[in-house]
Short mmCIF file of C-alpha atoms in Angstrom, two decimals:
data_model
loop_
_atom_site.label_atom_id
_atom_site.label_comp_id
_atom_site.label_asym_id
_atom_site.label_seq_id
_atom_site.Cartn_x
_atom_site.Cartn_y
_atom_site.Cartn_z
CA UNK A 1 142.81 115.78 53.96
CA UNK A 2 141.21 117.04 57.17
CA UNK A 3 138.39 118.63 55.13
CA UNK A 4 137.68 115.32 53.39
CA UNK A 5 137.65 113.50 56.72
CA UNK A 6 135.28 116.11 58.17
CA UNK A 7 132.96 115.86 55.15
CA UNK A 8 132.92 112.06 55.42
CA UNK A 9 132.13 112.29 59.12
CA UNK A 10 129.30 114.75 58.48
CA UNK A 11 127.96 112.54 55.67
CA UNK A 12 127.84 109.42 57.85
CA UNK A 13 126.43 111.43 60.77
CA UNK A 14 123.59 112.70 58.56
CA UNK A 15 122.92 109.21 57.15
CA UNK A 16 122.80 107.73 60.68
CA UNK A 17 120.54 110.53 61.92
CA UNK A 18 118.21 110.10 58.93
CA UNK A 19 118.04 106.32 59.46
CA UNK A 20 117.21 106.79 63.16
CA UNK A 21 114.52 109.39 62.35
CA UNK A 22 113.05 107.09 59.67
CA UNK A 23 112.91 104.20 62.16
CA UNK A 24 111.30 106.41 64.83
CA UNK A 25 108.73 107.71 62.32
CA UNK A 26 107.91 104.13 61.34
CA UNK A 27 107.30 103.27 65.02
CA UNK A 28 104.89 106.19 65.41
CA UNK A 29 103.10 105.30 62.16
CA UNK A 30 102.78 101.72 63.37
CA UNK A 31 101.22 102.97 66.64
CA UNK A 32 98.75 105.23 64.79
CA UNK A 33 97.67 102.32 62.54
CA UNK A 34 96.72 99.98 65.40
CA UNK A 35 93.03 99.35 66.12
CA UNK A 36 92.96 96.77 68.91
CA UNK A 37 94.14 97.39 72.48
CA UNK A 38 96.65 94.53 72.34
CA UNK A 39 98.27 95.90 69.17
CA UNK A 40 98.38 99.42 70.65
CA UNK A 41 100.12 98.09 73.77
CA UNK A 42 102.67 96.23 71.64
CA UNK A 43 103.40 99.33 69.51
CA UNK A 44 103.73 101.54 72.62
CA UNK A 45 106.17 99.06 74.15
CA UNK A 46 108.32 99.15 70.99
CA UNK A 47 108.43 102.95 71.19
CA UNK A 48 109.18 102.87 74.91
CA UNK A 49 112.06 100.43 74.35
CA UNK A 50 113.47 102.71 71.63
CA UNK A 51 113.46 105.67 74.03
CA UNK A 52 114.49 103.96 77.30
CA UNK A 53 118.21 104.83 77.09
CA UNK A 54 118.28 108.25 75.46
CA UNK A 55 114.87 109.61 76.62
CA UNK A 56 113.84 107.54 79.66
CA UNK A 57 111.15 110.05 80.70
CA UNK A 58 109.40 109.59 77.31
CA UNK A 59 109.88 105.82 77.62
CA UNK A 60 108.25 105.90 81.05
CA UNK A 61 105.21 107.86 79.86
CA UNK A 62 104.65 105.52 76.89
CA UNK A 63 105.05 102.39 79.02
CA UNK A 64 102.65 103.83 81.60
CA UNK A 65 99.98 104.47 78.93
CA UNK A 66 100.51 100.93 77.60
CA UNK A 67 100.07 99.54 81.11
CA UNK A 68 96.78 101.41 81.65
CA UNK A 69 95.36 100.09 78.35
CA UNK A 70 96.58 96.53 79.01
CA UNK A 71 95.19 96.55 82.56
CA UNK A 72 91.81 97.87 81.41
CA UNK A 73 91.51 95.24 78.66
CA UNK A 74 92.88 92.49 80.97
CA UNK A 75 95.71 91.79 78.50
CA UNK A 76 98.21 90.09 80.84
CA UNK A 77 101.00 89.72 78.30
CA UNK A 78 100.68 93.43 77.51
CA UNK A 79 100.80 94.27 81.22
CA UNK A 80 104.11 92.38 81.46
CA UNK A 81 105.52 94.26 78.43
CA UNK A 82 104.47 97.60 79.90
CA UNK A 83 105.91 96.81 83.34
CA UNK A 84 109.17 95.83 81.64
CA UNK A 85 109.19 99.20 79.84
CA UNK A 86 108.54 101.08 83.09
CA UNK A 87 111.30 99.16 84.89
CA UNK A 88 113.82 99.76 82.08
CA UNK A 89 113.03 103.49 82.11
CA UNK A 90 113.53 103.71 85.88
CA UNK A 91 116.82 101.79 85.48
CA UNK A 92 117.99 104.39 82.92
CA UNK A 93 116.88 107.15 85.31
CA UNK A 94 119.03 105.47 88.01
CA UNK A 95 115.98 104.97 90.21
CA UNK A 96 117.00 101.42 91.06
CA UNK A 97 114.43 100.65 93.82
CA UNK A 98 111.54 101.55 91.47
CA UNK A 99 113.14 99.55 88.64
CA UNK A 100 113.35 96.48 90.90
CA UNK A 101 109.75 97.04 92.06
CA UNK A 102 108.37 96.99 88.50
CA UNK A 103 110.56 94.10 87.34
CA UNK A 104 109.13 92.10 90.28
CA UNK A 105 105.57 93.03 89.22
CA UNK A 106 106.46 91.83 85.72
CA UNK A 107 107.88 88.65 87.22
CA UNK A 108 104.60 87.94 89.06
CA UNK A 109 102.69 87.99 85.76
CA UNK A 110 105.18 85.63 84.09
CA UNK A 111 104.91 83.28 87.08
CA UNK A 112 101.12 83.45 86.90
CA UNK A 113 101.22 82.58 83.19
CA UNK A 114 103.97 79.98 83.79
CA UNK A 115 106.24 81.62 81.15
CA UNK A 116 109.59 80.09 82.10
CA UNK A 117 111.73 81.88 79.50
CA UNK A 118 110.24 85.26 80.44
CA UNK A 119 110.85 84.51 84.12
CA UNK A 120 114.53 83.77 83.42
CA UNK A 121 114.83 86.91 81.31
CA UNK A 122 113.33 89.05 84.09
CA UNK A 123 115.71 87.48 86.62
CA UNK A 124 118.56 88.64 84.40
CA UNK A 125 117.11 92.17 84.17
CA UNK A 126 116.85 92.34 87.97
CA UNK A 127 120.46 91.12 88.23
CA UNK A 128 121.60 93.99 85.97
CA UNK A 129 119.81 96.57 88.16
CA UNK A 130 121.39 95.20 91.34
CA UNK A 131 124.77 95.19 89.58
CA UNK A 132 124.31 98.86 88.60
CA UNK A 133 123.51 99.58 92.25
CA UNK A 134 126.67 97.76 93.41
CA UNK A 135 124.64 95.02 95.14
CA UNK A 136 126.72 92.24 93.63
CA UNK A 137 125.58 89.45 95.95
CA UNK A 138 121.91 89.99 95.07
CA UNK A 139 122.81 90.49 91.39
CA UNK A 140 124.66 87.19 91.35
CA UNK A 141 121.76 85.34 92.98
CA UNK A 142 119.30 86.43 90.27
CA UNK A 143 121.78 85.90 87.42
CA UNK A 144 122.60 82.36 88.61
CA UNK A 145 118.87 81.58 88.85
CA UNK A 146 118.45 82.83 85.27
CA UNK A 147 121.32 80.61 84.12
CA UNK A 148 119.94 77.56 85.95
CA UNK A 149 116.46 77.97 84.43
CA UNK A 150 117.93 78.59 80.97
CA UNK A 151 120.07 75.44 81.13
CA UNK A 152 117.16 73.33 82.39
CA UNK A 153 114.89 74.48 79.55
CA UNK A 154 117.50 74.83 76.79
CA UNK A 155 117.18 78.61 76.26
CA UNK A 156 120.40 79.01 74.25
CA UNK A 157 120.41 82.82 73.95
CA UNK A 158 119.63 83.28 77.65
CA UNK A 159 122.38 80.86 78.67
CA UNK A 160 124.82 83.01 76.68
CA UNK A 161 123.66 86.33 78.20
CA UNK A 162 123.53 84.80 81.69
CA UNK A 163 127.13 83.62 81.48
CA UNK A 164 128.31 86.99 80.17
CA UNK A 165 126.55 88.91 82.94
CA UNK A 166 127.60 86.50 85.69
CA UNK A 167 131.20 86.89 84.52
CA UNK A 168 130.82 90.69 84.55
CA UNK A 169 129.33 90.69 88.08
CA UNK A 170 132.16 88.47 89.35
CA UNK A 171 134.72 90.83 87.73
CA UNK A 172 133.15 93.93 89.29
CA UNK A 173 133.15 92.24 92.70
CA UNK A 174 136.82 91.21 92.16
CA UNK A 175 136.14 87.46 92.16
CA UNK A 176 138.45 87.08 89.20
CA UNK A 177 138.78 83.28 88.91
CA UNK A 178 135.01 82.82 88.66
CA UNK A 179 134.83 85.85 86.38
CA UNK A 180 137.37 84.31 84.02
CA UNK A 181 135.56 80.93 83.88
CA UNK A 182 132.12 82.42 83.11
CA UNK A 183 133.40 85.02 80.66
CA UNK A 184 135.44 82.43 78.76
CA UNK A 185 132.35 80.17 78.60
CA UNK A 186 130.36 83.13 77.22
CA UNK A 187 133.06 83.71 74.59
CA UNK A 188 133.02 80.03 73.49
CA UNK A 189 129.20 79.98 73.33
CA UNK A 190 129.11 83.24 71.36
CA UNK A 191 131.32 81.67 68.69
CA UNK A 192 128.97 78.67 68.45
CA UNK A 193 125.90 80.93 68.24
CA UNK A 194 127.70 83.36 65.89
CA UNK A 195 126.83 86.31 68.12
CA UNK A 196 129.54 88.83 67.29
CA UNK A 197 128.36 91.44 69.79
CA UNK A 198 128.78 88.99 72.69
CA UNK A 199 132.07 87.71 71.22
CA UNK A 200 133.48 91.25 71.21
CA UNK A 201 132.10 92.05 74.69
CA UNK A 202 133.46 88.77 76.12
CA UNK A 203 136.94 89.51 74.72
CA UNK A 204 136.84 93.01 76.20
CA UNK A 205 135.69 91.63 79.57
CA UNK A 206 138.49 89.04 79.53
CA UNK A 207 140.90 91.93 78.91
CA UNK A 208 139.48 93.69 81.99
CA UNK A 209 139.90 90.54 84.10
CA UNK A 210 143.51 89.95 83.05
CA UNK A 211 144.29 93.66 83.57
CA UNK A 212 143.11 93.30 87.18
CA UNK A 213 145.22 90.15 87.51
CA UNK A 214 148.20 92.18 86.21
CA UNK A 215 148.70 89.71 83.35
CA UNK A 216 149.28 92.52 80.87
CA UNK A 217 150.29 90.35 77.92
CA UNK A 218 147.02 88.37 78.06
CA UNK A 219 144.99 91.55 78.63
CA UNK A 220 146.62 93.17 75.58
CA UNK A 221 145.87 90.10 73.46
CA UNK A 222 142.15 90.05 74.38
CA UNK A 223 141.71 93.80 73.94
CA UNK A 224 143.33 93.67 70.49
CA UNK A 225 141.05 90.83 69.41
CA UNK A 226 138.00 92.74 70.67
CA UNK A 227 138.62 96.09 68.92
CA UNK A 228 137.95 95.11 65.24
CA UNK A 229 134.78 93.19 66.15
CA UNK A 230 133.49 96.08 68.28
CA UNK A 231 134.12 98.44 65.36
CA UNK A 232 132.25 96.06 63.05
CA UNK A 233 129.18 95.74 65.30
CA UNK A 234 129.40 99.47 66.16
CA UNK A 235 129.28 99.03 69.94
CA UNK A 236 131.01 102.36 70.53
CA UNK A 237 130.61 102.45 74.31
CA UNK A 238 132.34 99.09 74.78
CA UNK A 239 134.91 100.15 72.15
CA UNK A 240 135.75 103.19 74.30
CA UNK A 241 136.11 100.91 77.34
CA UNK A 242 138.34 98.52 75.37
CA UNK A 243 140.63 101.30 74.09
CA UNK A 244 140.96 102.68 77.62
CA UNK A 245 141.94 99.18 78.73
CA UNK A 246 144.65 99.20 76.04
CA UNK A 247 145.85 102.60 77.28
CA UNK A 248 146.14 101.22 80.84
CA UNK A 249 148.06 98.16 79.64
CA UNK A 250 150.52 100.32 77.65
CA UNK A 251 150.95 102.58 80.67
CA UNK A 252 151.81 99.56 82.85
CA UNK A 253 154.27 98.36 80.19
CA UNK A 254 155.98 101.75 80.15
CA UNK A 255 154.77 102.66 76.63
CA UNK A 256 153.62 106.14 77.54
CA UNK A 257 153.18 107.41 73.97
CA UNK A 258 150.82 104.54 73.11
CA UNK A 259 148.96 104.97 76.41
CA UNK A 260 148.49 108.69 75.70
CA UNK A 261 147.36 108.05 72.09
CA UNK A 262 144.75 105.47 73.10
CA UNK A 263 143.45 107.60 75.99
CA UNK A 264 143.01 110.56 73.61
CA UNK A 265 141.19 108.26 71.18
CA UNK A 266 138.83 107.22 73.98
CA UNK A 267 138.26 110.84 74.99
CA UNK A 268 137.44 111.92 71.41
CA UNK A 269 135.13 108.94 70.87
CA UNK A 270 133.37 109.53 74.20
CA UNK A 271 132.85 113.26 73.62
CA UNK A 272 131.60 112.69 70.07
CA UNK A 273 129.03 110.11 71.22
CA UNK A 274 128.20 111.77 74.57
CA UNK A 275 129.62 108.94 76.70
CA UNK A 276 130.54 111.49 79.36
CA UNK A 277 131.41 108.96 82.06
CA UNK A 278 133.97 107.41 79.65
CA UNK A 279 135.26 110.90 78.83
CA UNK A 280 135.85 111.53 82.56
CA UNK A 281 137.74 108.21 82.84
CA UNK A 282 139.89 109.08 79.82
CA UNK A 283 140.64 112.65 80.95
CA UNK A 284 141.48 111.46 84.50
CA UNK A 285 143.82 108.85 83.02
CA UNK A 286 145.50 111.51 80.84
CA UNK A 287 146.02 113.71 83.92
CA UNK A 288 147.98 110.86 85.55
CA UNK A 289 150.01 110.25 82.38
CA UNK A 290 150.94 113.93 81.96
CA UNK A 291 151.77 114.33 85.65
CA UNK A 292 154.11 111.36 85.42
CA UNK A 293 155.78 112.93 82.37
CA UNK A 294 155.89 116.30 84.18
CA UNK A 295 153.72 117.94 81.49
CA UNK A 296 151.99 120.21 83.99
CA UNK A 297 150.11 122.37 81.45
CA UNK A 298 148.56 119.35 79.72
CA UNK A 299 147.78 117.72 83.07
CA UNK A 300 146.10 120.92 84.29
CA UNK A 301 144.08 121.27 81.06
CA UNK A 302 142.70 117.73 81.30
CA UNK A 303 142.15 118.17 85.05
CA UNK A 304 139.86 121.12 84.29
CA UNK A 305 138.08 119.10 81.60
CA UNK A 306 137.62 116.21 84.04
CA UNK A 307 136.20 118.51 86.75
CA UNK A 308 133.80 120.23 84.32
CA UNK A 309 132.62 116.89 82.92
CA UNK A 310 132.16 115.46 86.43
CA UNK A 311 130.15 118.53 87.47
CA UNK A 312 128.08 118.23 84.30
CA UNK A 313 127.44 114.52 84.95
CA UNK A 314 126.55 115.22 88.61
CA UNK A 315 124.18 117.96 87.48
CA UNK A 316 122.57 115.64 84.93
CA UNK A 317 122.33 112.84 87.49
CA UNK A 318 120.64 115.19 89.97
CA UNK A 319 118.27 116.33 87.23
CA UNK A 320 117.57 112.68 86.42
CA UNK A 321 116.88 111.93 90.07
CA UNK A 322 114.49 114.89 90.38
CA UNK A 323 112.77 113.91 87.12
CA UNK A 324 112.59 110.29 88.26
CA UNK A 325 110.99 111.29 91.59
CA UNK A 326 108.54 113.64 89.83
CA UNK A 327 107.54 111.04 87.23
CA UNK A 328 107.31 108.34 89.89
CA UNK A 329 104.92 110.51 91.93
CA UNK A 330 102.85 111.35 88.84
CA UNK A 331 102.72 107.66 88.02
CA UNK A 332 101.68 106.84 91.61
CA UNK A 333 98.86 109.39 91.45
CA UNK A 334 97.65 107.94 88.15
CA UNK A 335 97.78 104.45 89.65
CA UNK A 336 95.64 105.67 92.59
CA UNK A 337 93.20 107.27 90.14
CA UNK A 338 93.05 104.09 88.05
CA UNK A 339 92.55 102.00 91.20
CA UNK A 340 89.60 104.21 92.24
CA UNK A 341 88.03 103.94 88.79
CA UNK A 342 88.52 100.17 88.79
CA UNK A 343 87.05 99.93 92.29
CA UNK A 344 84.01 101.94 91.18
CA UNK A 345 83.61 99.74 88.08
CA UNK A 346 83.95 96.55 90.16
CA UNK A 347 81.36 97.87 92.62
CA UNK A 348 78.98 98.69 89.76
CA UNK A 349 79.39 95.20 88.27
CA UNK A 350 78.89 93.53 91.66
CA UNK A 351 75.69 95.55 92.22
CA UNK A 352 74.44 94.51 88.77
CA UNK A 353 75.22 90.85 89.53
CA UNK A 354 73.47 91.18 92.88
CA UNK A 355 70.42 92.74 91.21
CA UNK A 356 70.29 89.89 88.65
CA UNK A 357 70.73 87.36 91.47
CA UNK A 358 67.77 88.88 93.30
CA UNK A 359 65.64 89.10 90.12
CA UNK A 360 65.95 85.38 89.31
CA UNK A 361 64.08 84.04 92.41
CA UNK A 362 61.58 86.94 92.08
CA UNK A 363 60.81 85.87 88.48
CA UNK A 364 60.51 82.28 89.62
CA UNK A 365 58.04 83.19 92.37
CA UNK A 366 56.11 85.33 89.87
CA UNK A 367 55.83 82.21 87.64
CA UNK A 368 54.53 80.19 90.61
CA UNK A 369 52.16 83.03 91.56
CA UNK A 370 50.80 83.25 87.97
CA UNK A 371 50.29 79.48 87.90
CA UNK A 372 47.77 79.94 90.75
CA UNK A 373 45.88 82.65 88.92
CA UNK A 374 43.52 82.75 85.99
CA UNK A 375 46.19 83.44 83.40
CA UNK A 376 46.90 81.94 79.98
CA UNK A 377 49.05 78.82 80.27
CA UNK A 378 51.58 80.12 77.67
CA UNK A 379 52.25 83.26 79.74
CA UNK A 380 53.09 81.05 82.75
CA UNK A 381 55.37 78.84 80.64
CA UNK A 382 57.10 81.90 79.13
CA UNK A 383 57.80 83.48 82.55
CA UNK A 384 59.14 80.12 83.81
CA UNK A 385 61.48 79.74 80.80
CA UNK A 386 62.74 83.35 81.22
CA UNK A 387 63.59 82.80 84.91
CA UNK A 388 65.34 79.52 84.06
CA UNK A 389 67.32 81.04 81.18
CA UNK A 390 68.41 83.91 83.41
CA UNK A 391 69.53 81.42 86.07
CA UNK A 392 71.75 79.44 83.67
CA UNK A 393 73.15 82.57 82.00
CA UNK A 394 73.85 83.99 85.46
CA UNK A 395 75.83 80.84 86.29
CA UNK A 396 77.93 81.29 83.13
CA UNK A 397 78.48 84.99 83.87
CA UNK A 398 79.47 84.15 87.45
CA UNK A 399 81.94 81.44 86.38
CA UNK A 400 83.53 83.48 83.54
CA UNK A 401 85.96 85.67 85.63
CA UNK A 402 87.28 82.58 87.45
CA UNK A 403 87.81 80.68 84.17
CA UNK A 404 89.46 83.73 82.53
CA UNK A 405 91.84 84.17 85.47
CA UNK A 406 92.78 80.49 85.67
CA UNK A 407 93.33 80.27 81.90
CA UNK A 408 95.34 83.56 81.92
CA UNK A 409 92.84 85.00 79.41
CA UNK A 410 93.74 82.42 76.76
CA UNK A 411 90.84 82.39 74.23
CA UNK A 412 91.48 78.74 73.25
CA UNK A 413 91.37 77.50 76.86
CA UNK A 414 88.30 79.63 77.63
CA UNK A 415 86.42 78.26 74.59
CA UNK A 416 87.27 74.66 75.55
CA UNK A 417 86.19 75.19 79.19
CA UNK A 418 82.89 76.86 78.22
CA UNK A 419 82.21 74.16 75.63
CA UNK A 420 82.55 71.57 78.43
CA UNK A 421 80.32 73.66 80.74
CA UNK A 422 77.75 74.11 77.94
CA UNK A 423 77.76 70.36 77.20
CA UNK A 424 76.89 69.78 80.87
CA UNK A 425 74.46 72.66 81.32
CA UNK A 426 72.49 72.33 78.05
CA UNK A 427 70.96 68.88 78.74
CA UNK A 428 70.45 69.88 82.39
CA UNK A 429 68.77 73.08 81.22
CA UNK A 430 66.40 71.13 78.94
CA UNK A 431 65.54 68.62 81.67
CA UNK A 432 64.92 71.34 84.27
CA UNK A 433 62.94 73.37 81.70
CA UNK A 434 60.64 70.42 80.92
CA UNK A 435 60.28 69.63 84.62
CA UNK A 436 59.50 73.27 85.51
CA UNK A 437 56.98 73.75 82.67
CA UNK A 438 55.35 70.45 83.58
CA UNK A 439 55.26 71.41 87.25
CA UNK A 440 53.87 74.88 86.56
CA UNK A 441 51.34 73.34 84.12
CA UNK A 442 50.19 70.85 86.75
CA UNK A 443 49.93 73.59 89.36
CA UNK A 444 47.91 75.70 86.95
CA UNK A 445 45.70 72.73 86.01
CA UNK A 446 45.15 71.84 89.68
CA UNK A 447 44.28 75.44 90.40
CA UNK A 448 41.82 75.50 87.44
CA UNK A 449 40.21 72.21 88.53
CA UNK A 450 40.03 73.39 92.12
CA UNK A 451 38.40 76.63 91.03
CA UNK A 452 35.94 74.73 88.79
CA UNK A 453 35.08 72.41 91.68
CA UNK A 454 34.55 75.37 93.98
CA UNK A 455 32.32 76.99 91.35
CA UNK A 456 30.28 73.78 90.95
CA UNK A 457 29.87 73.48 94.73
CA UNK A 458 28.71 77.07 94.90
CA UNK A 459 26.15 76.39 92.12
CA UNK A 460 24.86 73.26 93.91
CA UNK A 461 24.54 75.18 97.18
CA UNK A 462 22.66 77.94 95.40
CA UNK A 463 20.26 75.41 93.76
CA UNK A 464 19.72 73.70 97.15
CA UNK A 465 18.87 77.02 98.77
CA UNK A 466 16.50 77.88 95.93
CA UNK A 467 14.73 74.48 96.23
CA UNK A 468 14.36 74.92 100.03
CA UNK A 469 12.83 78.32 99.63
CA UNK A 470 10.35 76.90 97.14
#
């Protein structure tokens, strides 16, 4: 029987691993197939999001590359995606200050683009980081803002997630009445929206609240309702938390055998899925159970396991911190390098604009100068038209960055604005062109007549002198 169970486990493990590898391969193929910068940024963000929990360093590198491409191509939406990926990676690396920093940078872009739903979503992400850091007051402020914006604009999914997270923050900060109200609201909404993951999580969280309130019967009821749904949606981490909650309830009710059985189930599940923090909780709980039963050998065995796991987690956390600092510094250096390149490019463009700005009046004065010389009329008209065309094109070039920034690089808005500008400039251009050609023509004609008159006067003077000599 054990062999069959082991074979089944190995079979499902292989199937799951194959499915994950297939999905990852498809993400890389999708990235390789992209041609435009915007599509590359989108594909990199998808990959970064896939990696952000299990390989946050890889997630960070991908999000950083996406950010560089998006910034270079002035793709604001892509910049926001990339910043979100960077922030999520830093959150997973437990570098909370950097995570907050990049979520705020993302928030600035959403505010610039007036993307209300994205703003609310980012508020919620910031709330989760503050909650992880134990800054519950700040976490609550951002989560409540997210809920308020979501209600005002009818963002159903965000209302649900806001309520769930607000309830969780209240529970962690031991404000249990508020926690119960928000978590129950989240549960009711999840049923309406048919979101089983949130239904299961809400039931588990209600179990946690009632456990803290020492209402063990209610806690047991909510935990029991949560377990089958968590198994169905395969949220194994929350399932481990829920089973540990059941173990604690049974311990409080004096049902030691059940408490021990559920704690061992949590430990096995946590070890199998590498939820080491849950494994430490389960082993520490088992130590207390065995000590109470005077099973010293078992208590000692799990005490050793708990210490080893804690040391392993501490070691991994330190490694994460070092890696986070290293990657953050590398990222900072790349940002400095990118800033220098951008500064050099901006300087080059400004110099080119300045050169064009200087050339326009020079060309105009050349046209005026030619009009006073013995030059073909068409050459004068051509030089005048060129200077005028350059002037109007220069105006469009000068206005473009401002229009692009104000329209948040929206092609539709840019086309509409430049159509309006063209409708105003085109007739003005024609009128000024006719006026300039006419003016240059008159100047040229006056100069020709003046020169002819001077020539005639010279001839008359010469004839007069000749007659006098005769």
